[in-house]
Coordinates of C-alpha atoms and ligand atoms in Angstrom, one line a residue:
X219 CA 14.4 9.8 -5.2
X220 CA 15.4 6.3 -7.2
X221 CA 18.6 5.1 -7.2
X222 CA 20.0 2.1 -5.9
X223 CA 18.5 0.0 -2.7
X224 CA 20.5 0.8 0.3
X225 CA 22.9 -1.9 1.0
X226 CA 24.4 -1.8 4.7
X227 CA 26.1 -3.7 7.9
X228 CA 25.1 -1.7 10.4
X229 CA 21.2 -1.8 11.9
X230 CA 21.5 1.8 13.2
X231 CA 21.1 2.6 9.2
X232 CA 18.0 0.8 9.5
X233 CA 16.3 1.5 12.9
X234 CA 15.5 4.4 15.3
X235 CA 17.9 4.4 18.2
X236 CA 15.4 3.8 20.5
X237 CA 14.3 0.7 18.8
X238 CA 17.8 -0.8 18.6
X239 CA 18.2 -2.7 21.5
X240 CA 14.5 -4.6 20.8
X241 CA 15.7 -4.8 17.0
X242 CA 19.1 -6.4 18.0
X243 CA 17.8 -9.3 20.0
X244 CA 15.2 -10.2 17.0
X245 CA 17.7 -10.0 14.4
X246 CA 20.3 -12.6 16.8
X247 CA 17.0 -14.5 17.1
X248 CA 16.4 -14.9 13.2
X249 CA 20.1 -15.4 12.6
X250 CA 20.5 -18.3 15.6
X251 CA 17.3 -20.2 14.3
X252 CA 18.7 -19.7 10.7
X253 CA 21.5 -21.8 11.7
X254 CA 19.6 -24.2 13.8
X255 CA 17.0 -25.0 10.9
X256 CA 19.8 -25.1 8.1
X257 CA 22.8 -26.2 9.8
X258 CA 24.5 -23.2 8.3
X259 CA 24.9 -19.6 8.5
X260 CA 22.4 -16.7 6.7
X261 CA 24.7 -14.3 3.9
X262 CA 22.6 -11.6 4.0
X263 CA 18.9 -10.2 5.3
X264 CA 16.6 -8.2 3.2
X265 CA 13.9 -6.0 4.9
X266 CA 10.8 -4.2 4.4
X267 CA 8.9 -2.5 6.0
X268 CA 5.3 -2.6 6.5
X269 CA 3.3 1.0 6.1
X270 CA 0.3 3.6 7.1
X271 CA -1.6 5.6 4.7
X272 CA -1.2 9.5 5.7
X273 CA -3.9 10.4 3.2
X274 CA -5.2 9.7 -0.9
X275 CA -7.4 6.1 0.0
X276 CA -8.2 4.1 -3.1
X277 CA -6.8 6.6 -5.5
X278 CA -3.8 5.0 -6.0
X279 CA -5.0 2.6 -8.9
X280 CA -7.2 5.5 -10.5
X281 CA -3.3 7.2 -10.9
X282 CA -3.3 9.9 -8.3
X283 CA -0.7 10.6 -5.8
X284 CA -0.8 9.6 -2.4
X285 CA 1.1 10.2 0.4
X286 CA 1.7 7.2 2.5
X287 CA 4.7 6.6 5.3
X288 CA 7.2 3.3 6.3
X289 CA 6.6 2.3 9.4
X290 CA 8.4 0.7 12.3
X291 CA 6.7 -2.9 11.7
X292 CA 8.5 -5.2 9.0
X293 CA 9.5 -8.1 7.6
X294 CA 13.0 -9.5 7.7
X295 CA 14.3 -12.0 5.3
X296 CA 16.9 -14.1 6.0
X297 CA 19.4 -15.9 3.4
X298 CA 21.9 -18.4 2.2
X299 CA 22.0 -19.5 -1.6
X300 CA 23.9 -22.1 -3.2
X301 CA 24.6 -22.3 -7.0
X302 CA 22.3 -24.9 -7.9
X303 CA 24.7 -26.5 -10.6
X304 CA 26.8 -27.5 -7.5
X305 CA 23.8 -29.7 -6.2
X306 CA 22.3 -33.2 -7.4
X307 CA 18.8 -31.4 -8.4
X308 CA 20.5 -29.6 -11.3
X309 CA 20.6 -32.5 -13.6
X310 CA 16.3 -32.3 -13.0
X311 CA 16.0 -29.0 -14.2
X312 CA 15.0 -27.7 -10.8
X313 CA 16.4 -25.3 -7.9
X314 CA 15.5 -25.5 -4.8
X315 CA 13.6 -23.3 -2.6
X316 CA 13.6 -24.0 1.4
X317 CA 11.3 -21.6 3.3
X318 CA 10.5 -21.3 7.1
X319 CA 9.0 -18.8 9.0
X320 CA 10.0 -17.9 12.8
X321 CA 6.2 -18.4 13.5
X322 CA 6.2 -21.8 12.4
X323 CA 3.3 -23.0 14.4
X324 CA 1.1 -20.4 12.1
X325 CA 3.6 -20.4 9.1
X326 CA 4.6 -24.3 8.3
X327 CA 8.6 -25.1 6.6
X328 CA 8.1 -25.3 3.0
X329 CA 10.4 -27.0 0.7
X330 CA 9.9 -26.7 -3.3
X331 CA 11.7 -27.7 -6.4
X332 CA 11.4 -25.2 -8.7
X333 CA 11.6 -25.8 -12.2
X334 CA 13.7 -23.8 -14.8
X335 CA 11.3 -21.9 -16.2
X336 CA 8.0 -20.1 -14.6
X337 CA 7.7 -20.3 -11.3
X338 CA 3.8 -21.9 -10.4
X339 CA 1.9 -20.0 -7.6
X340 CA -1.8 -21.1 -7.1
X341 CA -3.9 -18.1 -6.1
X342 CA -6.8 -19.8 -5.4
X343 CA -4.9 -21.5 -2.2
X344 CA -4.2 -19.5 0.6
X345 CA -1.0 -20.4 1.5
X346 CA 1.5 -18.2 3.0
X347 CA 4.8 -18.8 0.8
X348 CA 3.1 -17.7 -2.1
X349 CA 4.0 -14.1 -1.4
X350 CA 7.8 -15.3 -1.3
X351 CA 7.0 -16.9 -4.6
X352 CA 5.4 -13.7 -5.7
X353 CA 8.4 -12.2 -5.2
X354 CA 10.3 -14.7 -6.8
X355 CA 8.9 -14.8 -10.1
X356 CA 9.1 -11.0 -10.4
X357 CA 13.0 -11.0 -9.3
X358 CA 13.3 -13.7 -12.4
X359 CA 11.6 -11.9 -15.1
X360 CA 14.4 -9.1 -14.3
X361 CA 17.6 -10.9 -14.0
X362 CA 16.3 -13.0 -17.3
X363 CA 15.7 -9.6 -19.1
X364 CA 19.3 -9.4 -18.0
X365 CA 21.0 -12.1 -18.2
X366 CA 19.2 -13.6 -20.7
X367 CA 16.3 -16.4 -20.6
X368 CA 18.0 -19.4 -19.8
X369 CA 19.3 -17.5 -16.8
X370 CA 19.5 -20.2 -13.7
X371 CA 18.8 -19.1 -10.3
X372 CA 20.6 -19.8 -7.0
X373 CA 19.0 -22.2 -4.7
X374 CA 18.0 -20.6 -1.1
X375 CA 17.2 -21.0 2.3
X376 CA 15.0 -18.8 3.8
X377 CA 13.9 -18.0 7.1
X378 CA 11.1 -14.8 7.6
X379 CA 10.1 -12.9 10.6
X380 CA 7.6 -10.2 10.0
X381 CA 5.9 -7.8 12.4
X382 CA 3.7 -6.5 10.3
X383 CA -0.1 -7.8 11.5
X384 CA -1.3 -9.9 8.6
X385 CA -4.6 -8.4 7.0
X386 CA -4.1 -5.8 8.8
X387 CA -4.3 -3.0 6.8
X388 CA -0.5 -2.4 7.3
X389 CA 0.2 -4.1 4.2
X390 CA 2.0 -7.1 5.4
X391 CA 2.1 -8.8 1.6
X392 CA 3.5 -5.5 0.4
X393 CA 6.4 -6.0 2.8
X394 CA 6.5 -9.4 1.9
X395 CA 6.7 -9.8 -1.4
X396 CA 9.3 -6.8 -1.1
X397 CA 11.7 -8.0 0.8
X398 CA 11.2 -11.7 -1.1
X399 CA 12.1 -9.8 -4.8
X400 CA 15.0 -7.9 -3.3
X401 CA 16.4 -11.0 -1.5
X402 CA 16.5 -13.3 -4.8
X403 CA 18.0 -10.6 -6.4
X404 CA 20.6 -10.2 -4.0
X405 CA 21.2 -14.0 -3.9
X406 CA 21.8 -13.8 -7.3
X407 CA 24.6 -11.3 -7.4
X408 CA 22.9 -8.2 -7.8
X409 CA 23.9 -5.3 -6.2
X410 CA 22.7 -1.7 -7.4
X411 CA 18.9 -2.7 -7.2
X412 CA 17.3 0.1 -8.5
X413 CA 13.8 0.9 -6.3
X414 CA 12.2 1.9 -9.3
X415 CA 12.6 -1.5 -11.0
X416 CA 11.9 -3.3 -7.0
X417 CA 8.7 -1.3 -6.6
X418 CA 7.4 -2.1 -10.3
X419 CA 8.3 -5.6 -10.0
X420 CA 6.6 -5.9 -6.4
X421 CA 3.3 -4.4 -7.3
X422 CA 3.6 -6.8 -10.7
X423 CA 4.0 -9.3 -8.7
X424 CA 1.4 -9.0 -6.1
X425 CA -0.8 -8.8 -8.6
X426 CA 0.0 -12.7 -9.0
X427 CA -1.8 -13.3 -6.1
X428 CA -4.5 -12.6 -7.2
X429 CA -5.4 -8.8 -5.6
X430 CA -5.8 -6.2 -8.3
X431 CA -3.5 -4.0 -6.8
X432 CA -2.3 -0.5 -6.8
X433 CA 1.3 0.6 -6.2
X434 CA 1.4 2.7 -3.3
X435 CA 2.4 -0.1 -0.6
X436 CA 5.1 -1.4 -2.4
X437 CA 6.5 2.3 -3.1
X438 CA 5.9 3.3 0.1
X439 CA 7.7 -0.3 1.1
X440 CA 10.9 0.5 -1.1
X441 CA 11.1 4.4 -1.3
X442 CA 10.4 5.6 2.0
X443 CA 13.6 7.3 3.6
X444 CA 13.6 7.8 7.5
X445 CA 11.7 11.0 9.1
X446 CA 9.8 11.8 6.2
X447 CA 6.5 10.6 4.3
X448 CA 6.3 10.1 0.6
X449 CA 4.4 11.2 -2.0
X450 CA 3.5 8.7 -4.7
X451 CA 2.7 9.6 -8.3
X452 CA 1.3 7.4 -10.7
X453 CA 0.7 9.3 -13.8
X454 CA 2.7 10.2 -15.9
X455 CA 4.8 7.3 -14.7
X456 CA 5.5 5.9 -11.5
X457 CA 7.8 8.3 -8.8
X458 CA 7.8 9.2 -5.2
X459 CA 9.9 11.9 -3.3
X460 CA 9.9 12.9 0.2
X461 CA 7.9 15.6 2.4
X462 CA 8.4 16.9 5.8
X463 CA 6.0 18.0 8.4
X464 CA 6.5 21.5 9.9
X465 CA 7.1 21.3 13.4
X466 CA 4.6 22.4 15.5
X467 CA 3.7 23.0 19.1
X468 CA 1.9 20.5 20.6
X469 CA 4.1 18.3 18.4
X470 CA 2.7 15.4 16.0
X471 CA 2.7 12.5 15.8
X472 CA 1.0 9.9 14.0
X473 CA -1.1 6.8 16.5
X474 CA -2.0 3.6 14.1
X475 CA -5.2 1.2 16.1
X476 CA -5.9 -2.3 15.1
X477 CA -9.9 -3.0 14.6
X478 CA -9.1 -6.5 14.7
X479 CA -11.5 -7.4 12.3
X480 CA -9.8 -8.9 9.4
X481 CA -10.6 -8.2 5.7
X482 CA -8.4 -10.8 3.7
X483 CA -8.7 -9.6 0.1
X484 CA -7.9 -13.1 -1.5
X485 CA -11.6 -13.8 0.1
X486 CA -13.9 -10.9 0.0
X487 CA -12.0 -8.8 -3.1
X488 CA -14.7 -10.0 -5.3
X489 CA -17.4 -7.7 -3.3
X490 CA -14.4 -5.1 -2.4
X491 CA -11.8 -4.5 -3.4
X492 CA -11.7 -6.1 -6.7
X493 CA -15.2 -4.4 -7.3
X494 CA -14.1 -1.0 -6.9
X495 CA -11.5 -0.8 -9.3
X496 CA -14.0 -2.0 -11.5
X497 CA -16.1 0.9 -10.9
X498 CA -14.1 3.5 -11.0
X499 CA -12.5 2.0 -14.4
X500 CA -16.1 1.6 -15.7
X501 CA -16.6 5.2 -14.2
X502 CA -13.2 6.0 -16.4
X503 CA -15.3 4.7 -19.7
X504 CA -18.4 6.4 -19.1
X505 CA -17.2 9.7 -18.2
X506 CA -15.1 9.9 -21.2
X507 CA -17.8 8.3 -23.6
X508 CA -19.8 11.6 -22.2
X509 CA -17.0 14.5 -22.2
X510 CA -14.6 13.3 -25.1
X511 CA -17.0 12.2 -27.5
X512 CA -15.3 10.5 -30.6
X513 CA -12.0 9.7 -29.0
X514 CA -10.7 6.9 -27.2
X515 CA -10.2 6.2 -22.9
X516 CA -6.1 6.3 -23.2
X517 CA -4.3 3.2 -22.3
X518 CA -2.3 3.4 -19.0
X519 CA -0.8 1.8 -15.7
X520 CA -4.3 1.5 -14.3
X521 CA -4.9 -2.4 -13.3
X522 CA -7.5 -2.6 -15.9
X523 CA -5.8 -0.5 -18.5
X524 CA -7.6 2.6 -17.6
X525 CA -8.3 5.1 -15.4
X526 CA -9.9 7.9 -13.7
X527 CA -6.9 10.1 -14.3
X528 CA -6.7 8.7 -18.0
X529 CA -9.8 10.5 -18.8
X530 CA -9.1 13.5 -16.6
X531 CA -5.8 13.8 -19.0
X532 CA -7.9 13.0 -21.8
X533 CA -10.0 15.7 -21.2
X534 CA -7.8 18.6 -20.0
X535 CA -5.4 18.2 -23.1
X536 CA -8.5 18.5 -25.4
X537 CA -9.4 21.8 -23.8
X538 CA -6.0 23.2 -23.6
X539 CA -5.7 21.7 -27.4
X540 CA -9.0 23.6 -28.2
X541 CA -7.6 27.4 -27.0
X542 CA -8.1 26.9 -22.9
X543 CA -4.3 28.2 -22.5
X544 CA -2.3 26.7 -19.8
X545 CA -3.0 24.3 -18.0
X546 CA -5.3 24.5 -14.6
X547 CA -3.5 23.6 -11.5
X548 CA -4.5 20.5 -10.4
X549 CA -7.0 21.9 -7.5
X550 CA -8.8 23.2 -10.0
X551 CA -9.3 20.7 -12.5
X552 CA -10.4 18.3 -9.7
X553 CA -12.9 20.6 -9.0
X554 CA -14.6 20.5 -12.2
X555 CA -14.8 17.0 -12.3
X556 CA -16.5 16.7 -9.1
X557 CA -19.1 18.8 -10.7
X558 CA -19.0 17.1 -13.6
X559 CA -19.2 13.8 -12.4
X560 CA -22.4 15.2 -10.2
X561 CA -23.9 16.0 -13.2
X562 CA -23.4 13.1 -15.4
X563 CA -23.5 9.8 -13.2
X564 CA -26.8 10.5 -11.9
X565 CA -27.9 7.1 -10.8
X566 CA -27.8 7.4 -7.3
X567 CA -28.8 3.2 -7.4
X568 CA -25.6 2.1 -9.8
X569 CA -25.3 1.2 -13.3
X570 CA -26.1 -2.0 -14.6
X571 CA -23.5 -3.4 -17.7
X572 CA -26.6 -2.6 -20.2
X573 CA -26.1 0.5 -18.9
X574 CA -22.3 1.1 -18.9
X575 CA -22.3 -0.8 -22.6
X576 CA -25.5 1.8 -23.7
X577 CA -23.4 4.7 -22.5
X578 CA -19.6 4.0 -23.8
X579 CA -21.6 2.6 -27.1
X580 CA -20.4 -1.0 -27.3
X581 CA -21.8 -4.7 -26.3
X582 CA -22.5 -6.2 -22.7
X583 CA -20.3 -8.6 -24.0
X584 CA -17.5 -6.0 -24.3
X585 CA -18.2 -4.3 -21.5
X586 CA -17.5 -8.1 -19.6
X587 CA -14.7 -8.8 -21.4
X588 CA -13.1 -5.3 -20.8
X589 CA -14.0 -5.0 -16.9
X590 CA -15.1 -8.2 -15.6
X591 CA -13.0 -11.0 -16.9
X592 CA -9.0 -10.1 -15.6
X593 CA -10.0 -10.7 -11.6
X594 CA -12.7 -12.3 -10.2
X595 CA -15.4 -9.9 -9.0
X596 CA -19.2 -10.1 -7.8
X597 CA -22.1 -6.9 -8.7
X598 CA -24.7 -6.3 -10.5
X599 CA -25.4 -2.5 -9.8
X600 CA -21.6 -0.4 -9.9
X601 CA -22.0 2.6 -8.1
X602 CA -20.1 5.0 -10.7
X603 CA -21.1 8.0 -9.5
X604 CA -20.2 7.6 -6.0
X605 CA -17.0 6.2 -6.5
X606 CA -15.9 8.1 -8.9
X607 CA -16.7 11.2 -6.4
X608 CA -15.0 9.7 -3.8
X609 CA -11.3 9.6 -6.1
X610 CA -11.4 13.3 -7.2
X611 CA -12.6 14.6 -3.8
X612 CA -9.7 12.3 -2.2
X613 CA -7.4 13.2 -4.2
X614 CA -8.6 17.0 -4.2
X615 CA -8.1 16.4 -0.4
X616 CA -4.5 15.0 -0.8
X617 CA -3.4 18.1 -2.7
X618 CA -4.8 20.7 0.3
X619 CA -3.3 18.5 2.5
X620 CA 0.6 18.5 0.9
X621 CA -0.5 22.1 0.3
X622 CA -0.8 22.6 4.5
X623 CA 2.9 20.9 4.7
X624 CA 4.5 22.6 1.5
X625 CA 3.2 26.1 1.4
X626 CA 5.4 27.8 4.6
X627 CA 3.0 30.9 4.0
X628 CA 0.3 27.9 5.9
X629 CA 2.3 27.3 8.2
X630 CA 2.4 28.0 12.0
X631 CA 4.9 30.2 13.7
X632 CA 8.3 28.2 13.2
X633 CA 8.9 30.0 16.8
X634 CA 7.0 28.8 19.4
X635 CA 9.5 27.2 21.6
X636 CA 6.8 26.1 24.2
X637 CA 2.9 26.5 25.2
X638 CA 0.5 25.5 22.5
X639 CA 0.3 28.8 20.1
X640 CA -3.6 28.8 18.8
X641 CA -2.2 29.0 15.2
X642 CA -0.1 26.1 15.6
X643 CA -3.3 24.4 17.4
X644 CA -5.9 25.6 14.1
X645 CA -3.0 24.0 11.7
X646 CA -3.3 20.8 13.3
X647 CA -6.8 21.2 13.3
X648 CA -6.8 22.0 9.6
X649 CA -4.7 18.7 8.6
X650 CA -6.5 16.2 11.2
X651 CA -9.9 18.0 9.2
X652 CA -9.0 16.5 5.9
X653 CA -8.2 13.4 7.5
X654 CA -11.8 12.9 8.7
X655 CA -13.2 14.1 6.0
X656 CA -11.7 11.7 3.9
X657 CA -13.2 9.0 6.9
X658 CA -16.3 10.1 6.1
X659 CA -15.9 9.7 2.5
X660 CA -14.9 6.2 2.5
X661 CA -17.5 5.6 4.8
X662 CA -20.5 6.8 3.1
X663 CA -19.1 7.4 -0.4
X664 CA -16.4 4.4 -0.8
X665 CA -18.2 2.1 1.1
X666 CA -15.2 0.7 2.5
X667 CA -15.1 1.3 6.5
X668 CA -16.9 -0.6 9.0
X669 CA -18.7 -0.1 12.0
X670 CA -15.5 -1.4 14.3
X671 CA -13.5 1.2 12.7
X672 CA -16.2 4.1 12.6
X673 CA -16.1 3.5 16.7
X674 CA -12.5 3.8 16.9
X675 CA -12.6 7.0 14.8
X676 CA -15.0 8.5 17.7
X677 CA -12.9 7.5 20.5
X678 CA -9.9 9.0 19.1
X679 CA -11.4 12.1 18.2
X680 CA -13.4 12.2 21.5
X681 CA -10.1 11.6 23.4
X682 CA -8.3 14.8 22.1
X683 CA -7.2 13.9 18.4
X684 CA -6.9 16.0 15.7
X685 CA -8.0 13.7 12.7
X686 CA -8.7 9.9 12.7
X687 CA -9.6 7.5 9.7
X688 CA -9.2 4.3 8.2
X689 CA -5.9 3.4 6.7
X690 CA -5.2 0.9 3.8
X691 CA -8.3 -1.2 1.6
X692 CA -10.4 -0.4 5.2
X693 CA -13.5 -2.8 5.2
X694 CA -11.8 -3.9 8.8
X695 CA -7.9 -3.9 9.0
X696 CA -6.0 -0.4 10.6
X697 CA -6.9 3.0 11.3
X698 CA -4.7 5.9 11.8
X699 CA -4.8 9.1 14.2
X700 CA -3.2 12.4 13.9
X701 CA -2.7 13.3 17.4
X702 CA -0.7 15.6 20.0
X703 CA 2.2 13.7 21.0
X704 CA 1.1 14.9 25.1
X705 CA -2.0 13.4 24.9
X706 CA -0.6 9.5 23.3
X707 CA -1.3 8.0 27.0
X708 CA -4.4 9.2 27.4
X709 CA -5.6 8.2 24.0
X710 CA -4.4 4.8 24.4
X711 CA -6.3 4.7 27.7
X712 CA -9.6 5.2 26.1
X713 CA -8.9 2.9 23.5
X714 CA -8.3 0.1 26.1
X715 CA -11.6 1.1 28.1
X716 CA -13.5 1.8 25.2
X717 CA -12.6 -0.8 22.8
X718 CA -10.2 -3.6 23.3
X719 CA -11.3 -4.5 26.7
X720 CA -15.0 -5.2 25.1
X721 CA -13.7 -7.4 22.8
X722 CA -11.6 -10.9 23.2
X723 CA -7.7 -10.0 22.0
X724 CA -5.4 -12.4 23.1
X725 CA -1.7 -10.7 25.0
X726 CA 0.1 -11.3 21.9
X727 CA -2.2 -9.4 19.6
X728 CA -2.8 -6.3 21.8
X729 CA 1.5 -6.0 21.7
X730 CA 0.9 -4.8 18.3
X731 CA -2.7 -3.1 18.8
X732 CA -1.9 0.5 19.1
X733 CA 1.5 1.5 17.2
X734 CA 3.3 5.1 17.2
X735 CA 5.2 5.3 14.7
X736 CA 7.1 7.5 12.8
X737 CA 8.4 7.5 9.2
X738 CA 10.7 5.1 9.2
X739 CA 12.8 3.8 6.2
X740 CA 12.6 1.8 3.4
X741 CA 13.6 -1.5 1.8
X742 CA 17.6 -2.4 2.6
X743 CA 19.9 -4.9 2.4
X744 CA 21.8 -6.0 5.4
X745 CA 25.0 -7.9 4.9
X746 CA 26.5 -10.3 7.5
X747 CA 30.3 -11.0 8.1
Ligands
NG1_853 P1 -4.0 -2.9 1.7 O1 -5.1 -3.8 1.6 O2 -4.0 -2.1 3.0 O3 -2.7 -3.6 1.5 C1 -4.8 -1.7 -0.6 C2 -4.0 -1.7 -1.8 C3 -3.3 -0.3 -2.1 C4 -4.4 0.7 -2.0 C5 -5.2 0.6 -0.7 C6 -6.3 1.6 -0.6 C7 -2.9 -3.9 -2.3 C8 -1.6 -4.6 -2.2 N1 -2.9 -2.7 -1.7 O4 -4.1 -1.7 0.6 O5 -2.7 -0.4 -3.3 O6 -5.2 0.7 -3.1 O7 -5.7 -0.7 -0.6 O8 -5.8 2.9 -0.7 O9 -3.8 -4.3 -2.9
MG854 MG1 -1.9 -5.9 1.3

C-alpha cells in the first residue's frame, strides 16, 4: 500500500463525518491564529495522526509484524514558506525557522536560524520543537539526495495543534515528527511524497531524539487508510497493508484509557526502553552464538544492527539449506524458538556482559561497544531469556490473531442480522483472549506495565470487555480495550467510579481520558485556497 501521500482540499477526505463539525472549528482556529501570529495566511496543513497498538508490543524493533491502527487524535501542522534567498538572512548562510504551538502556555514560540548545512538538535534537552526539528533534518537528507547537497531550504512559519496526549502512549512524537518531515517537504515543492520514503525518514529521525526506536508508529502514522488496521512488516524490508475486521454481533469496537501516569522515554529509556532492545539484541547474539555455530548474527534494520528475527532467518535458512524442505509457516517456527529459547537462556536472574561476551565468544569490551555504547542505557543483569520469550510468543500471538480476522473458515456467521449469536460471542472472546494474554506477558515477562494500568485492565474486563491491555512502550502511558460497542457507557462508568474519580485529573485531561476510536486515516496534505 505505498504510493504517494494523499494530497487533498477537502477535510471529509480526512475525518469521519461525525467528527467534522468539531474538526472544522479547530482547523478555522489554527488557520485564524496562524494569521494573527504571522500577519499572513498558512499555504498548506500537514497531519498526522496519533495511533493504538491492536496487538505485537515490543516486537516491532526485533523485525516482526505488528498490527497497529490511526486514530482519531492528531497533530496538525500549519504553513507558510518563503524562499530564503528573498530575505536579508540569506547572505548569513541561514534560513529561518518560526515555530508556535496553539498551546503556547505549555509550548513557548521558537524562532531559529538555521544554518545551511546540518540542522543541530540537542537530545539531552527536553524541549518540544525538537521533534519539528527531527523532522526537519530527515526531510533535508531526502531533498539533498535529490536535489543535490547544496540544496537550500524554504524558510517557514509554523503553527501546531496536536491532540494526541503527550507521553501518552499514543505516540504523540510519532505524529509529530510526521507531520514536521511531510510539511518541509511540501514547503519545498514536493509533491508525490512517497509513504515509504516519509515513514523511513520519520522513524530515522526520531531516532535523533534520542529514543531507540522501532518503526511501527510512524508506519502506522503514514500508512494507515480509513476503516481498517495495518499490518507492519519489518523483515524482509519495511511494508504495511491493510486488514479488516469481520463484522460481528455485538459489534466491536475498540475503547483506548489514559493511566495518566507518564513514562517519558527521553528520561527513563535508560532503565526501559532503551534496555530492552538491548536485551533482546544481546538475546539475538547469544541465541545464534548457540544454534548457528560458526556463522555470523546477519546485519539488518534492527536499531542495534541486529535482531531477534535476524537469527530466526539465520537459522531457518540453514535448516532448509541442510535438506529441511520448505519452509515452516511462520506459527511453526515461532514455536520452536519458544522452546528453544526455554532451553538455552536458562538464567532465570539475567546475564551479566562476562556472560553474553563468554557465550557469543568475544571481549566485555566488545560486547560494550556492540550493545551498550549507540544509546544511553542502565543494567547490569539483561534478562535474555525472558525477553526474548516475550517477542516470539507476541509475535506468535499476532499471527493467531490476523489468523482470527483473515481465515473466514474462523469466522462467525456473516448472518446474524441481530441478537448476539454464541459463535459470534466465543470469536470475540477468542481475539479479546490474545489481547490479555499478551497483558500478561508484558506484565510478568516484558516487564513493562504498571500497576495503574494492570487496575485498569481489571475494570475493563470486569465491566463486560472482551480483552484489555497496555498499548504502546507501556511502563504508564495508554491502554486499549476490545469491547462490545452496547456496553461503551457502562464501561466508561466504571472507569470513572473506579479509577479517575480516585485520582486528581484536571477537566481538560479527562476530555481526552477515555477515547473510541476507530481506524482512522493516515498522514495527508491539506491545501488551502
Ligand atoms: P510509544 O512509546 O508508545 O511511542 C514505543 C515505540 C514503538 C514500539 C512500542 C512498543 C517509539 C517512537 N515507539 O511506542 O516503536 O516499540 O514502544 O511496542 O519509540
Ligand atoms: Mg513515542
Amino acid at each position: 500500500m505505498s504510493g504517494p501521500v494523499p494530497q487533498t482540499t477537502a477535510l471529509q477526505d480526512v475525518y469521519t463525518a461525525e467528527s467534522l463539525g468539531e474538526q472544522g472549528v479547530r482547523w478555522n482556529t489554527l488557520l485564524e491564529k496562524f494569521q494573527e501570529t504571522y500577519g499572513t495566511s498558512a499555504e498548506f496543513v500537514a497531519r498526522s495522526p496519533g495511533r493504538v497498538n491492536i496487538i505485537g508490543e515490543h516486537i516491532d524493533y526485533s523485525l516482526y509484524p505488528c498490527l497497529p491502527m490511526a486514530i482519531y487524535p492528531d497533530v496538525i501542522v500549519a504553513v507558510s514558506s518563503t524562499a530564503a534567498s528573498d530575505e536579508p538572512a540569506s547572505t548569513t548562510g541561514t534560513y529561518k525557522l518560526q515555530i508556535a504551538n496553539v498551546a503556547s502556555d505549555r509550548f513557548p514560540t521558537r524562532e531559529f536560524d538555521v544554518p545551511y548545512g546540518d540542522v543541530e538538535i540537542d537530545a539531552t534537552k527536553h524541549e518540544w520543537t525538537n521533534y519539528f526539528k527531527a523532522g526537519l533534518r530527515g526531510a533535508l537528507e531526502l531533498l539533498r539526495k535529490k536535489h543535490g547537497q547544496d540544496f537550500k531550504p524554504r524558510s517557514m512559519k509554523v503553527l501546531m495543534d496536536g491532540t494526541v496526549p503527550a507521553g501518552g502512549g499514543l505516540s504523540s512524537s510519532a505524529a509529530f515528527v510526521s507531520a514536521a518531515a511531510l510539511a518541509v517537504m511540501f514547503a519545498n515543492g514536493e509533491r508525490d511524497i512517497d509513504k515509504k520514503a516519509l515513514t523511513e525518514v520519520a522513524i530515522v529521525s526520531e531516532r535523533a531524539v534520542g529514543v531507540n526506536s522501532g518503526g511501527m508508529d510512524q508506519s502506522a502514522s503514514v500508512f494507515s487508510e480509513m476503516g481498517s488496521a495495518l499490518l507492519v512488516s519489518f523483515s524482509p524490508s519495511l511494508s504495511a497493508r491493510p486488514v479488516f475486521f469481520p463484522k460481528t454481533n455485538p459489534e466491536l469496537c475498540f475503547l483506548i484509557a489514559q493511566s495518566f501516569v507518564t513514562s517519558n522515554k527521553q528520561v527513563t529509556g535508560p532503565i526501559h526502553y532503551n534496555l530492552r532492545v538491548v536485551e533482546v539484541s544481546m538475546a539475538a547474539a547469544v541465541l545464534n552464538a548457540k544454534f548457528c555455530p560458526g556463522t555470523e548474527l546477519p546485519k539488518d534494520a534492527g536499531p542495534l544492527g541486529v535482531s531477534l528475527r535476524g537469527f530466526h532467518d539465520n537459522y531457518f535458512n540453514a535448516q532448509q539449506k541442510d535438506g529441511g524442505g520448505n519452509a515452516k509457516p511462520l506459527p511453526e517456527q515461532l514455536a520452536e524458538l519458544i522452546e528453544m529459547t526455554k532451553s538455552a537462556l536458562d538464567k532465570e536472574e539475567g546475564y551479566t556482559v562476562a556472560d553474553v561476551a563468554a557465550l557469543t565468544g568475544t571481549t566485555v569490551e566488545d560486547v560494550k561497544a556492540r550493545f551498550l555504547s549507540s544509546f544511553p542505557v542502565r543494567g547490569e543483569f539483561f534478562k535474555l531469556r525472558q525477553r526474548a520469550l516475550h517477542v516470539f510468543t507476541e509475535a506468535l500471538r499476532t499471527q493467531q490473531f490476523l489468523a482470527l480476522l483473515e481465515d473466514t473458515t474462523q469466522h462467525p456467521p456473516a448472518a446474524a442480522p441481530s441478537g448476539g449469536t454464541d459463535d459470534s460471542v466465543a470469536y470475540n472472546q477468542r481475539l479479546g483472549s490474545l489481547m490479555n494474554q499478551t497483558q500478561d506477558s508484558c506484565r510478568d515477562v516484558y516487564e513493562c506495565s504498571c500497576p495503574e494500568i494492570d487496575q485498569i485492565c481489571g475494570i475493563i474486563r470486569g465491566a463486560g470487555g472482551y480483552g484489555s491491555r497496555l498499548t504502546g512502550a507501556g511502563w504508564g502511558g495508554c491502554s486499549v480495550h476490545l469491547v462490545p460497542a452496547d456496553k461503551v457507557e457502562d464501561i466508561k462508568k466504571a472507569l470513572v467510579e473506579q479509577y479517575y474519580s480516585k485520582r486528581t485529573v484536571s477537566d481538560k485531561d479527562m476530555e481526552g481520558a477515555i477515547v473510541v476510536s476507530r481506524p482512522m486515516s493516515g498522514s495527508a496534505v491539506v491545501t488551502l485556497d
